[in-house]
Amino acid sequence: MSINKDIKRITTETLRLMKFENQKISMLTAYDYTMAQMVDLGGVDAILVGDSASNVMAGHETTLPITLDQMIYHAQSVVRGAERALVVVDLPFGSYQSDPQKALDSAVRIMKESGAHAIKLEGGSEVQKSIKKIVNAGIPVMGHLGLTPQSIYQFGTYKVRAKEEAEANKLVEDAKLLESLGCFALVLEKIPAKLAKVVTESIQIPTIGIGAGPNVDGQILVVNDMLGMTHEFKPRFLRQYLNLYDEITGAIAKYVKDVQQSDFPNENEQYK
Ligand code: KIV
């Protein structure tokens, strides 16, 4: 019997119980009202308003340029479209790393101005004071370890993280620390499947993987990637469920032809 079948709104407590009951958690990103409605209706447990909006919505090369105001705009639209899923919003780069008070102020703005239910931020021990301050204010925090895209210029590559023992050990310690600080869940991005299993078995809070293999408590993908809208991005971990890039460009080419040939609008597509 599914825990969340008849639930009106998924909460952080629902996700905790799902881990406890061995029920996998499904999560996708969304950045606007229309997509959020479809993702919600499709039945995901949680929606992430990811700072990947910087890439897929705004066309930036990295997640670094997106601002807090822009994240709040995306979050407001998603919250209006999501009736059932828990809505989690990324704190963007620069809005929480410098000091805990700034981190809390950023998190409060997201919660107050968007109506979202939780925030996510990247990093382990380096950001522990910020996490503590936000959790103490009653705001649910999702952690994010492994390939943390806001640190891409430090990593210098989007390759798999924590293959070496030292980085793997730090990741396990950071996961335990995030749990002890009160995070309600943890994203594990692009790390070896075996390490994700170790982390998942070491903590009581749910782990949500992206490129972290099957032995985690849930999965997340960027919705534009899994629908095949971002046609050039095909990492090994991505399962593409549609090819919307071809579908959409094909439909638009057909529309252009119909207009050029005066086929559109026809008799039924005009007012008498
Ligand atoms: O911003 C994002 O979309 C994310 C997911 C990839 C986890 O952080």
PDB file of C-alpha atoms and ligand atoms in Angstrom:
ATOM      1  CA  MET A   1       0.000   0.000   0.000  1.00  0.00           C
ATOM      2  CA  SER A   2       1.479   3.318  -1.097  1.00  0.00           C
ATOM      3  CA  ILE A   3       1.917   5.905   1.661  1.00  0.00           C
ATOM      4  CA  ASN A   4       1.367   8.883  -0.592  1.00  0.00           C
ATOM      5  CA  LYS A   5      -1.521   7.692  -2.830  1.00  0.00           C
ATOM      6  CA  ASP A   6      -4.280   9.758  -1.191  1.00  0.00           C
ATOM      7  CA  ILE A   7      -2.130  12.546   0.173  1.00  0.00           C
ATOM      8  CA  LYS A   8      -3.236  16.086  -0.716  1.00  0.00           C
ATOM      9  CA  ARG A   9       0.234  17.581  -0.287  1.00  0.00           C
ATOM     10  CA  ILE A  10       3.521  15.703   0.029  1.00  0.00           C
ATOM     11  CA  THR A  11       5.589  16.955   2.967  1.00  0.00           C
ATOM     12  CA  THR A  12       9.122  16.374   4.195  1.00  0.00           C
ATOM     13  CA  GLU A  13       7.589  13.914   6.657  1.00  0.00           C
ATOM     14  CA  THR A  14       6.037  11.949   3.750  1.00  0.00           C
ATOM     15  CA  LEU A  15       9.486  11.605   2.187  1.00  0.00           C
ATOM     16  CA  ARG A  16      10.963  10.451   5.501  1.00  0.00           C
ATOM     17  CA  LEU A  17       8.257   7.789   5.811  1.00  0.00           C
ATOM     18  CA  MET A  18       8.796   6.700   2.196  1.00  0.00           C
ATOM     19  CA  LYS A  19      12.429   5.916   2.966  1.00  0.00           C
ATOM     20  CA  PHE A  20      11.356   4.066   6.097  1.00  0.00           C
ATOM     21  CA  GLU A  21       8.824   2.014   4.047  1.00  0.00           C
ATOM     22  CA  ASN A  22      11.262   1.400   1.156  1.00  0.00           C
ATOM     23  CA  GLN A  23       9.142   3.377  -1.313  1.00  0.00           C
ATOM     24  CA  LYS A  24      11.128   5.136  -4.000  1.00  0.00           C
ATOM     25  CA  ILE A  25      10.793   8.919  -4.249  1.00  0.00           C
ATOM     26  CA  SER A  26      10.399  10.494  -7.710  1.00  0.00           C
ATOM     27  CA  MET A  27      11.495  14.053  -8.277  1.00  0.00           C
ATOM     28  CA  LEU A  28      11.834  16.296 -11.349  1.00  0.00           C
ATOM     29  CA  THR A  29      12.735  19.916 -11.891  1.00  0.00           C
ATOM     30  CA  ALA A  30      10.304  22.542 -13.192  1.00  0.00           C
ATOM     31  CA  TYR A  31      10.715  26.260 -13.740  1.00  0.00           C
ATOM     32  CA  ASP A  32       7.331  27.527 -14.959  1.00  0.00           C
ATOM     33  CA  TYR A  33       3.592  27.165 -14.300  1.00  0.00           C
ATOM     34  CA  THR A  34       2.624  25.059 -17.332  1.00  0.00           C
ATOM     35  CA  MET A  35       5.394  22.488 -16.846  1.00  0.00           C
ATOM     36  CA  ALA A  36       4.815  22.388 -13.075  1.00  0.00           C
ATOM     37  CA  GLN A  37       1.147  21.502 -13.667  1.00  0.00           C
ATOM     38  CA  MET A  38       2.088  18.580 -15.937  1.00  0.00           C
ATOM     39  CA  VAL A  39       4.890  17.346 -13.687  1.00  0.00           C
ATOM     40  CA  ASP A  40       2.557  17.514 -10.682  1.00  0.00           C
ATOM     41  CA  LEU A  41      -0.263  15.720 -12.508  1.00  0.00           C
ATOM     42  CA  GLY A  42       2.211  13.058 -13.630  1.00  0.00           C
ATOM     43  CA  GLY A  43       2.557  12.182  -9.959  1.00  0.00           C
ATOM     44  CA  VAL A  44       6.068  13.129  -8.860  1.00  0.00           C
ATOM     45  CA  ASP A  45       6.551  13.416  -5.115  1.00  0.00           C
ATOM     46  CA  ALA A  46       8.652  16.566  -5.210  1.00  0.00           C
ATOM     47  CA  ILE A  47       9.513  19.307  -7.687  1.00  0.00           C
ATOM     48  CA  LEU A  48      12.835  21.108  -7.619  1.00  0.00           C
ATOM     49  CA  VAL A  49      12.979  24.661  -8.904  1.00  0.00           C
ATOM     50  CA  GLY A  50      16.630  24.089  -9.708  1.00  0.00           C
ATOM     51  CA  ASP A  51      19.244  26.705 -10.419  1.00  0.00           C
ATOM     52  CA  SER A  52      19.658  24.636 -13.612  1.00  0.00           C
ATOM     53  CA  ALA A  53      17.090  27.239 -14.775  1.00  0.00           C
ATOM     54  CA  SER A  54      20.245  29.266 -15.427  1.00  0.00           C
ATOM     55  CA  ASN A  55      21.185  26.725 -18.138  1.00  0.00           C
ATOM     56  CA  VAL A  56      17.902  25.467 -19.543  1.00  0.00           C
ATOM     57  CA  MET A  57      15.750  28.601 -19.194  1.00  0.00           C
ATOM     58  CA  ALA A  58      18.270  31.420 -19.568  1.00  0.00           C
ATOM     59  CA  GLY A  59      20.902  29.753 -21.773  1.00  0.00           C
ATOM     60  CA  HIS A  60      23.881  30.384 -19.487  1.00  0.00           C
ATOM     61  CA  GLU A  61      26.823  27.992 -19.585  1.00  0.00           C
ATOM     62  CA  THR A  62      26.755  27.438 -15.813  1.00  0.00           C
ATOM     63  CA  THR A  63      24.353  27.790 -12.880  1.00  0.00           C
ATOM     64  CA  LEU A  64      26.354  30.686 -11.422  1.00  0.00           C
ATOM     65  CA  PRO A  65      24.692  33.738 -13.042  1.00  0.00           C
ATOM     66  CA  ILE A  66      21.089  33.157 -11.897  1.00  0.00           C
ATOM     67  CA  THR A  67      19.991  35.617  -9.193  1.00  0.00           C
ATOM     68  CA  LEU A  68      17.831  35.251  -6.097  1.00  0.00           C
ATOM     69  CA  ASP A  69      15.131  37.456  -7.691  1.00  0.00           C
ATOM     70  CA  GLN A  70      15.094  35.224 -10.786  1.00  0.00           C
ATOM     71  CA  MET A  71      14.856  32.049  -8.666  1.00  0.00           C
ATOM     72  CA  ILE A  72      11.926  33.582  -6.767  1.00  0.00           C
ATOM     73  CA  TYR A  73      10.162  34.408 -10.064  1.00  0.00           C
ATOM     74  CA  HIS A  74      10.532  30.789 -11.269  1.00  0.00           C
ATOM     75  CA  ALA A  75       9.487  29.442  -7.851  1.00  0.00           C
ATOM     76  CA  GLN A  76       6.316  31.578  -7.748  1.00  0.00           C
ATOM     77  CA  SER A  77       5.245  30.186 -11.127  1.00  0.00           C
ATOM     78  CA  VAL A  78       5.928  26.572 -10.098  1.00  0.00           C
ATOM     79  CA  VAL A  79       4.118  26.920  -6.767  1.00  0.00           C
ATOM     80  CA  ARG A  80       1.012  28.158  -8.636  1.00  0.00           C
ATOM     81  CA  GLY A  81       1.115  25.017 -10.820  1.00  0.00           C
ATOM     82  CA  ALA A  82       1.873  22.339  -8.214  1.00  0.00           C
ATOM     83  CA  GLU A  83      -1.060  21.152  -6.112  1.00  0.00           C
ATOM     84  CA  ARG A  84       0.339  17.953  -4.643  1.00  0.00           C
ATOM     85  CA  ALA A  85       4.133  17.818  -4.899  1.00  0.00           C
ATOM     86  CA  LEU A  86       6.514  19.253  -2.333  1.00  0.00           C
ATOM     87  CA  VAL A  87       8.205  22.277  -3.934  1.00  0.00           C
ATOM     88  CA  VAL A  88      11.908  22.739  -3.166  1.00  0.00           C
ATOM     89  CA  VAL A  89      13.838  25.774  -4.409  1.00  0.00           C
ATOM     90  CA  ASP A  90      17.602  26.111  -4.946  1.00  0.00           C
ATOM     91  CA  LEU A  91      19.433  28.895  -3.151  1.00  0.00           C
ATOM     92  CA  PRO A  92      21.475  30.380  -6.015  1.00  0.00           C
ATOM     93  CA  PHE A  93      25.238  30.870  -6.045  1.00  0.00           C
ATOM     94  CA  GLY A  94      26.312  33.782  -3.846  1.00  0.00           C
ATOM     95  CA  SER A  95      23.126  33.892  -1.793  1.00  0.00           C
ATOM     96  CA  TYR A  96      24.295  31.715   1.132  1.00  0.00           C
ATOM     97  CA  GLN A  97      28.033  30.949   1.071  1.00  0.00           C
ATOM     98  CA  SER A  98      29.391  34.191   2.549  1.00  0.00           C
ATOM     99  CA  ASP A  99      27.656  34.242   5.933  1.00  0.00           C
ATOM    100  CA  PRO A 100      24.843  32.465   7.784  1.00  0.00           C
ATOM    101  CA  GLN A 101      22.688  35.588   8.236  1.00  0.00           C
ATOM    102  CA  LYS A 102      22.746  36.242   4.489  1.00  0.00           C
ATOM    103  CA  ALA A 103      21.860  32.567   3.932  1.00  0.00           C
ATOM    104  CA  LEU A 104      18.875  32.839   6.259  1.00  0.00           C
ATOM    105  CA  ASP A 105      17.742  36.111   4.644  1.00  0.00           C
ATOM    106  CA  SER A 106      17.882  34.463   1.192  1.00  0.00           C
ATOM    107  CA  ALA A 107      15.974  31.393   2.378  1.00  0.00           C
ATOM    108  CA  VAL A 108      13.327  33.557   4.090  1.00  0.00           C
ATOM    109  CA  ARG A 109      12.822  35.571   0.883  1.00  0.00           C
ATOM    110  CA  ILE A 110      12.252  32.382  -1.103  1.00  0.00           C
ATOM    111  CA  MET A 111       9.770  30.986   1.423  1.00  0.00           C
ATOM    112  CA  LYS A 112       7.878  34.275   1.923  1.00  0.00           C
ATOM    113  CA  GLU A 113       7.784  35.512  -1.671  1.00  0.00           C
ATOM    114  CA  SER A 114       7.214  32.220  -3.518  1.00  0.00           C
ATOM    115  CA  GLY A 115       5.222  30.071  -1.118  1.00  0.00           C
ATOM    116  CA  ALA A 116       7.623  27.136  -1.666  1.00  0.00           C
ATOM    117  CA  HIS A 117       7.968  24.440   0.986  1.00  0.00           C
ATOM    118  CA  ALA A 118      11.734  23.958   1.320  1.00  0.00           C
ATOM    119  CA  ILE A 119      15.090  25.147   0.032  1.00  0.00           C
ATOM    120  CA  LYS A 120      18.132  23.275  -1.294  1.00  0.00           C
ATOM    121  CA  LEU A 121      21.759  24.316  -1.085  1.00  0.00           C
ATOM    122  CA  GLU A 122      25.061  22.784  -2.140  1.00  0.00           C
ATOM    123  CA  GLY A 123      27.996  21.711   0.033  1.00  0.00           C
ATOM    124  CA  GLY A 124      28.962  19.989   3.274  1.00  0.00           C
ATOM    125  CA  SER A 125      30.991  21.163   6.263  1.00  0.00           C
ATOM    126  CA  GLU A 126      31.868  24.444   4.483  1.00  0.00           C
ATOM    127  CA  VAL A 127      28.259  25.645   4.730  1.00  0.00           C
ATOM    128  CA  GLN A 128      27.255  24.014   8.019  1.00  0.00           C
ATOM    129  CA  LYS A 129      26.661  27.306   9.876  1.00  0.00           C
ATOM    130  CA  SER A 130      24.316  28.490   7.143  1.00  0.00           C
ATOM    131  CA  ILE A 131      22.395  25.206   7.211  1.00  0.00           C
ATOM    132  CA  LYS A 132      22.054  25.362  11.013  1.00  0.00           C
ATOM    133  CA  LYS A 133      20.782  28.940  10.909  1.00  0.00           C
ATOM    134  CA  ILE A 134      18.168  28.153   8.219  1.00  0.00           C
ATOM    135  CA  VAL A 135      16.994  24.944   9.917  1.00  0.00           C
ATOM    136  CA  ASN A 136      16.736  26.783  13.266  1.00  0.00           C
ATOM    137  CA  ALA A 137      14.373  29.265  11.616  1.00  0.00           C
ATOM    138  CA  GLY A 138      12.022  26.389  10.785  1.00  0.00           C
ATOM    139  CA  ILE A 139      12.843  26.181   7.085  1.00  0.00           C
ATOM    140  CA  PRO A 140      13.321  22.646   5.686  1.00  0.00           C
ATOM    141  CA  VAL A 141      16.716  22.233   4.003  1.00  0.00           C
ATOM    142  CA  MET A 142      17.683  19.687   1.348  1.00  0.00           C
ATOM    143  CA  GLY A 143      21.441  19.133   1.002  1.00  0.00           C
ATOM    144  CA  HIS A 144      23.378  18.451  -2.220  1.00  0.00           C
ATOM    145  CA  LEU A 145      26.737  16.608  -2.368  1.00  0.00           C
ATOM    146  CA  GLY A 146      28.944  15.115  -5.078  1.00  0.00           C
ATOM    147  CA  LEU A 147      29.018  17.089  -8.307  1.00  0.00           C
ATOM    148  CA  THR A 148      27.803  20.438  -7.026  1.00  0.00           C
ATOM    149  CA  PRO A 149      27.539  22.603 -10.172  1.00  0.00           C
ATOM    150  CA  GLN A 150      27.987  25.908  -8.308  1.00  0.00           C
ATOM    151  CA  SER A 151      31.617  24.796  -7.704  1.00  0.00           C
ATOM    152  CA  ILE A 152      32.275  23.922 -11.339  1.00  0.00           C
ATOM    153  CA  TYR A 153      35.177  26.365 -11.702  1.00  0.00           C
ATOM    154  CA  GLN A 154      36.859  24.762  -8.684  1.00  0.00           C
ATOM    155  CA  PHE A 155      36.284  21.236 -10.053  1.00  0.00           C
ATOM    156  CA  GLY A 156      37.214  22.266 -13.602  1.00  0.00           C
ATOM    157  CA  THR A 157      35.170  19.366 -15.046  1.00  0.00           C
ATOM    158  CA  TYR A 158      31.679  17.818 -14.961  1.00  0.00           C
ATOM    159  CA  LYS A 159      33.192  14.319 -14.521  1.00  0.00           C
ATOM    160  CA  VAL A 160      32.067  11.864 -11.811  1.00  0.00           C
ATOM    161  CA  ARG A 161      33.062  13.021  -8.294  1.00  0.00           C
ATOM    162  CA  ALA A 162      34.418  11.121  -5.273  1.00  0.00           C
ATOM    163  CA  LYS A 163      36.122   8.276  -7.135  1.00  0.00           C
ATOM    164  CA  GLU A 164      39.194   8.757  -4.927  1.00  0.00           C
ATOM    165  CA  GLU A 165      39.121   7.543  -1.345  1.00  0.00           C
ATOM    166  CA  ALA A 166      39.748  10.912   0.321  1.00  0.00           C
ATOM    167  CA  GLU A 167      36.865  12.654  -1.492  1.00  0.00           C
ATOM    168  CA  ALA A 168      34.592   9.631  -0.944  1.00  0.00           C
ATOM    169  CA  ASN A 169      35.337   9.621   2.804  1.00  0.00           C
ATOM    170  CA  LYS A 170      34.643  13.351   3.054  1.00  0.00           C
ATOM    171  CA  LEU A 171      31.357  12.869   1.200  1.00  0.00           C
ATOM    172  CA  VAL A 172      30.199  10.178   3.664  1.00  0.00           C
ATOM    173  CA  GLU A 173      31.198  12.391   6.608  1.00  0.00           C
ATOM    174  CA  ASP A 174      29.427  15.399   5.055  1.00  0.00           C
ATOM    175  CA  ALA A 175      26.260  13.330   4.525  1.00  0.00           C
ATOM    176  CA  LYS A 176      26.232  12.380   8.228  1.00  0.00           C
ATOM    177  CA  LEU A 177      26.893  16.000   9.170  1.00  0.00           C
ATOM    178  CA  LEU A 178      24.004  17.269   7.017  1.00  0.00           C
ATOM    179  CA  GLU A 179      21.701  14.747   8.683  1.00  0.00           C
ATOM    180  CA  SER A 180      22.867  15.845  12.149  1.00  0.00           C
ATOM    181  CA  LEU A 181      22.269  19.503  11.207  1.00  0.00           C
ATOM    182  CA  GLY A 182      18.637  18.703  10.437  1.00  0.00           C
ATOM    183  CA  CYS A 183      18.520  18.433   6.625  1.00  0.00           C
ATOM    184  CA  PHE A 184      15.414  16.489   5.594  1.00  0.00           C
ATOM    185  CA  ALA A 185      16.917  14.922   2.432  1.00  0.00           C
ATOM    186  CA  LEU A 186      20.063  14.883   0.375  1.00  0.00           C
ATOM    187  CA  VAL A 187      20.742  15.041  -3.374  1.00  0.00           C
ATOM    188  CA  LEU A 188      23.725  12.929  -4.506  1.00  0.00           C
ATOM    189  CA  GLU A 189      24.906  14.007  -7.953  1.00  0.00           C
ATOM    190  CA  LYS A 190      27.208  12.051 -10.268  1.00  0.00           C
ATOM    191  CA  ILE A 191      29.053   9.815  -7.823  1.00  0.00           C
ATOM    192  CA  PRO A 192      29.856   6.064  -8.066  1.00  0.00           C
ATOM    193  CA  ALA A 193      26.788   3.877  -7.445  1.00  0.00           C
ATOM    194  CA  LYS A 194      28.621   1.935  -4.712  1.00  0.00           C
ATOM    195  CA  LEU A 195      29.373   5.116  -2.779  1.00  0.00           C
ATOM    196  CA  ALA A 196      25.744   6.286  -3.098  1.00  0.00           C
ATOM    197  CA  LYS A 197      24.690   2.955  -1.558  1.00  0.00           C
ATOM    198  CA  VAL A 198      27.076   3.436   1.372  1.00  0.00           C
ATOM    199  CA  VAL A 199      25.745   6.960   1.980  1.00  0.00           C
ATOM    200  CA  THR A 200      22.114   5.834   1.700  1.00  0.00           C
ATOM    201  CA  GLU A 201      22.676   3.069   4.249  1.00  0.00           C
ATOM    202  CA  SER A 202      24.607   5.399   6.600  1.00  0.00           C
ATOM    203  CA  ILE A 203      21.853   7.965   7.132  1.00  0.00           C
ATOM    204  CA  GLN A 204      18.151   7.957   8.017  1.00  0.00           C
ATOM    205  CA  ILE A 205      17.159  10.853   5.747  1.00  0.00           C
ATOM    206  CA  PRO A 206      16.257  10.090   2.084  1.00  0.00           C
ATOM    207  CA  THR A 207      18.942  10.301  -0.599  1.00  0.00           C
ATOM    208  CA  ILE A 208      17.849  11.483  -4.056  1.00  0.00           C
ATOM    209  CA  GLY A 209      20.240  10.498  -6.827  1.00  0.00           C
ATOM    210  CA  ILE A 210      21.092  11.969 -10.205  1.00  0.00           C
ATOM    211  CA  GLY A 211      23.795   9.893 -11.831  1.00  0.00           C
ATOM    212  CA  ALA A 212      24.219   8.031  -8.531  1.00  0.00           C
ATOM    213  CA  GLY A 213      22.850   4.601  -9.508  1.00  0.00           C
ATOM    214  CA  PRO A 214      19.849   2.644  -8.221  1.00  0.00           C
ATOM    215  CA  ASN A 215      20.707   2.204  -4.536  1.00  0.00           C
ATOM    216  CA  VAL A 216      19.381   5.541  -3.360  1.00  0.00           C
ATOM    217  CA  ASP A 217      15.950   6.415  -1.959  1.00  0.00           C
ATOM    218  CA  GLY A 218      14.786   8.390  -4.980  1.00  0.00           C
ATOM    219  CA  GLN A 219      15.740   9.847  -8.341  1.00  0.00           C
ATOM    220  CA  ILE A 220      15.740  13.327  -9.834  1.00  0.00           C
ATOM    221  CA  LEU A 221      16.248  14.479 -13.433  1.00  0.00           C
ATOM    222  CA  VAL A 222      16.100  17.860 -15.129  1.00  0.00           C
ATOM    223  CA  VAL A 223      12.696  17.776 -16.840  1.00  0.00           C
ATOM    224  CA  ASN A 224      13.940  19.406 -20.068  1.00  0.00           C
ATOM    225  CA  ASP A 225      16.591  16.659 -20.369  1.00  0.00           C
ATOM    226  CA  MET A 226      14.274  13.692 -19.759  1.00  0.00           C
ATOM    227  CA  LEU A 227      11.734  15.086 -22.232  1.00  0.00           C
ATOM    228  CA  GLY A 228      14.462  15.468 -24.870  1.00  0.00           C
ATOM    229  CA  MET A 229      14.187  19.249 -25.180  1.00  0.00           C
ATOM    230  CA  THR A 230      17.915  19.781 -24.531  1.00  0.00           C
ATOM    231  CA  HIS A 231      18.942  17.601 -27.455  1.00  0.00           C
ATOM    232  CA  GLU A 232      22.718  17.910 -27.214  1.00  0.00           C
ATOM    233  CA  PHE A 233      22.958  16.937 -23.515  1.00  0.00           C
ATOM    234  CA  LYS A 234      23.129  13.142 -23.303  1.00  0.00           C
ATOM    235  CA  PRO A 235      25.100  12.011 -20.245  1.00  0.00           C
ATOM    236  CA  ARG A 236      25.179   8.281 -19.426  1.00  0.00           C
ATOM    237  CA  PHE A 237      22.819   8.676 -16.457  1.00  0.00           C
ATOM    238  CA  LEU A 238      20.040  10.329 -18.478  1.00  0.00           C
ATOM    239  CA  ARG A 239      17.026   8.321 -19.647  1.00  0.00           C
ATOM    240  CA  GLN A 240      15.259  10.321 -22.370  1.00  0.00           C
ATOM    241  CA  TYR A 241      11.505   9.573 -22.407  1.00  0.00           C
ATOM    242  CA  LEU A 242      10.578  11.761 -25.385  1.00  0.00           C
ATOM    243  CA  ASN A 243      12.310  13.619 -28.175  1.00  0.00           C
ATOM    244  CA  LEU A 244      10.515  16.946 -27.832  1.00  0.00           C
ATOM    245  CA  TYR A 245      13.295  18.784 -29.636  1.00  0.00           C
ATOM    246  CA  ASP A 246      12.429  16.987 -32.874  1.00  0.00           C
ATOM    247  CA  GLU A 247       8.671  17.045 -32.160  1.00  0.00           C
ATOM    248  CA  ILE A 248       8.609  20.788 -31.518  1.00  0.00           C
ATOM    249  CA  THR A 249      10.927  21.884 -34.331  1.00  0.00           C
ATOM    250  CA  GLY A 250       8.930  19.612 -36.696  1.00  0.00           C
ATOM    251  CA  ALA A 251       5.618  21.144 -35.606  1.00  0.00           C
ATOM    252  CA  ILE A 252       6.972  24.677 -36.002  1.00  0.00           C
ATOM    253  CA  ALA A 253       8.344  23.948 -39.461  1.00  0.00           C
ATOM    254  CA  LYS A 254       4.901  22.617 -40.427  1.00  0.00           C
ATOM    255  CA  TYR A 255       3.218  25.803 -39.094  1.00  0.00           C
ATOM    256  CA  VAL A 256       5.636  27.991 -41.077  1.00  0.00           C
ATOM    257  CA  LYS A 257       4.829  26.013 -44.244  1.00  0.00           C
ATOM    258  CA  ASP A 258       1.072  26.258 -43.596  1.00  0.00           C
ATOM    259  CA  VAL A 259       1.313  30.054 -43.190  1.00  0.00           C
ATOM    260  CA  GLN A 260       3.502  30.460 -46.269  1.00  0.00           C
ATOM    261  CA  GLN A 261       1.103  28.374 -48.385  1.00  0.00           C
ATOM    262  CA  SER A 262      -1.987  30.185 -47.000  1.00  0.00           C
ATOM    263  CA  ASP A 263      -3.220  26.831 -45.683  1.00  0.00           C
ATOM    264  CA  PHE A 264      -3.587  28.340 -42.188  1.00  0.00           C
ATOM    265  CA  PRO A 265      -6.091  29.604 -41.132  1.00  0.00           C
ATOM    266  CA  ASN A 266      -8.759  27.580 -42.956  1.00  0.00           C
ATOM    267  CA  GLU A 267     -12.581  28.059 -43.073  1.00  0.00           C
ATOM    268  CA  ASN A 268     -13.061  26.686 -39.552  1.00  0.00           C
ATOM    269  CA  GLU A 269     -10.245  28.699 -38.038  1.00  0.00           C
ATOM    270  CA  GLN A 270     -11.743  32.140 -38.653  1.00  0.00           C
ATOM    271  CA  TYR A 271     -14.740  34.178 -37.402  1.00  0.00           C
ATOM    272  CA  LYS A 272     -17.737  34.727 -39.682  1.00  0.00           C
TER     273      LYS A 272
HETATM  274  O1  KIV B   1      19.552  22.602 -10.335  1.00  0.00           O
HETATM  275  C1  KIV B   1      19.238  21.427 -10.511  1.00  0.00           C
HETATM  276  O2  KIV B   1      18.511  21.066 -11.458  1.00  0.00           O
HETATM  277  C2  KIV B   1      19.745  20.427  -9.572  1.00  0.00           C
HETATM  278  C3  KIV B   1      19.490  18.993  -9.880  1.00  0.00           C
HETATM  279  C4  KIV B   1      20.336  18.536 -10.998  1.00  0.00           C
HETATM  280  C5  KIV B   1      19.660  18.131  -8.684  1.00  0.00           C
HETATM  281  O3  KIV B   1      20.358  20.772  -8.613  1.00  0.00           O
END
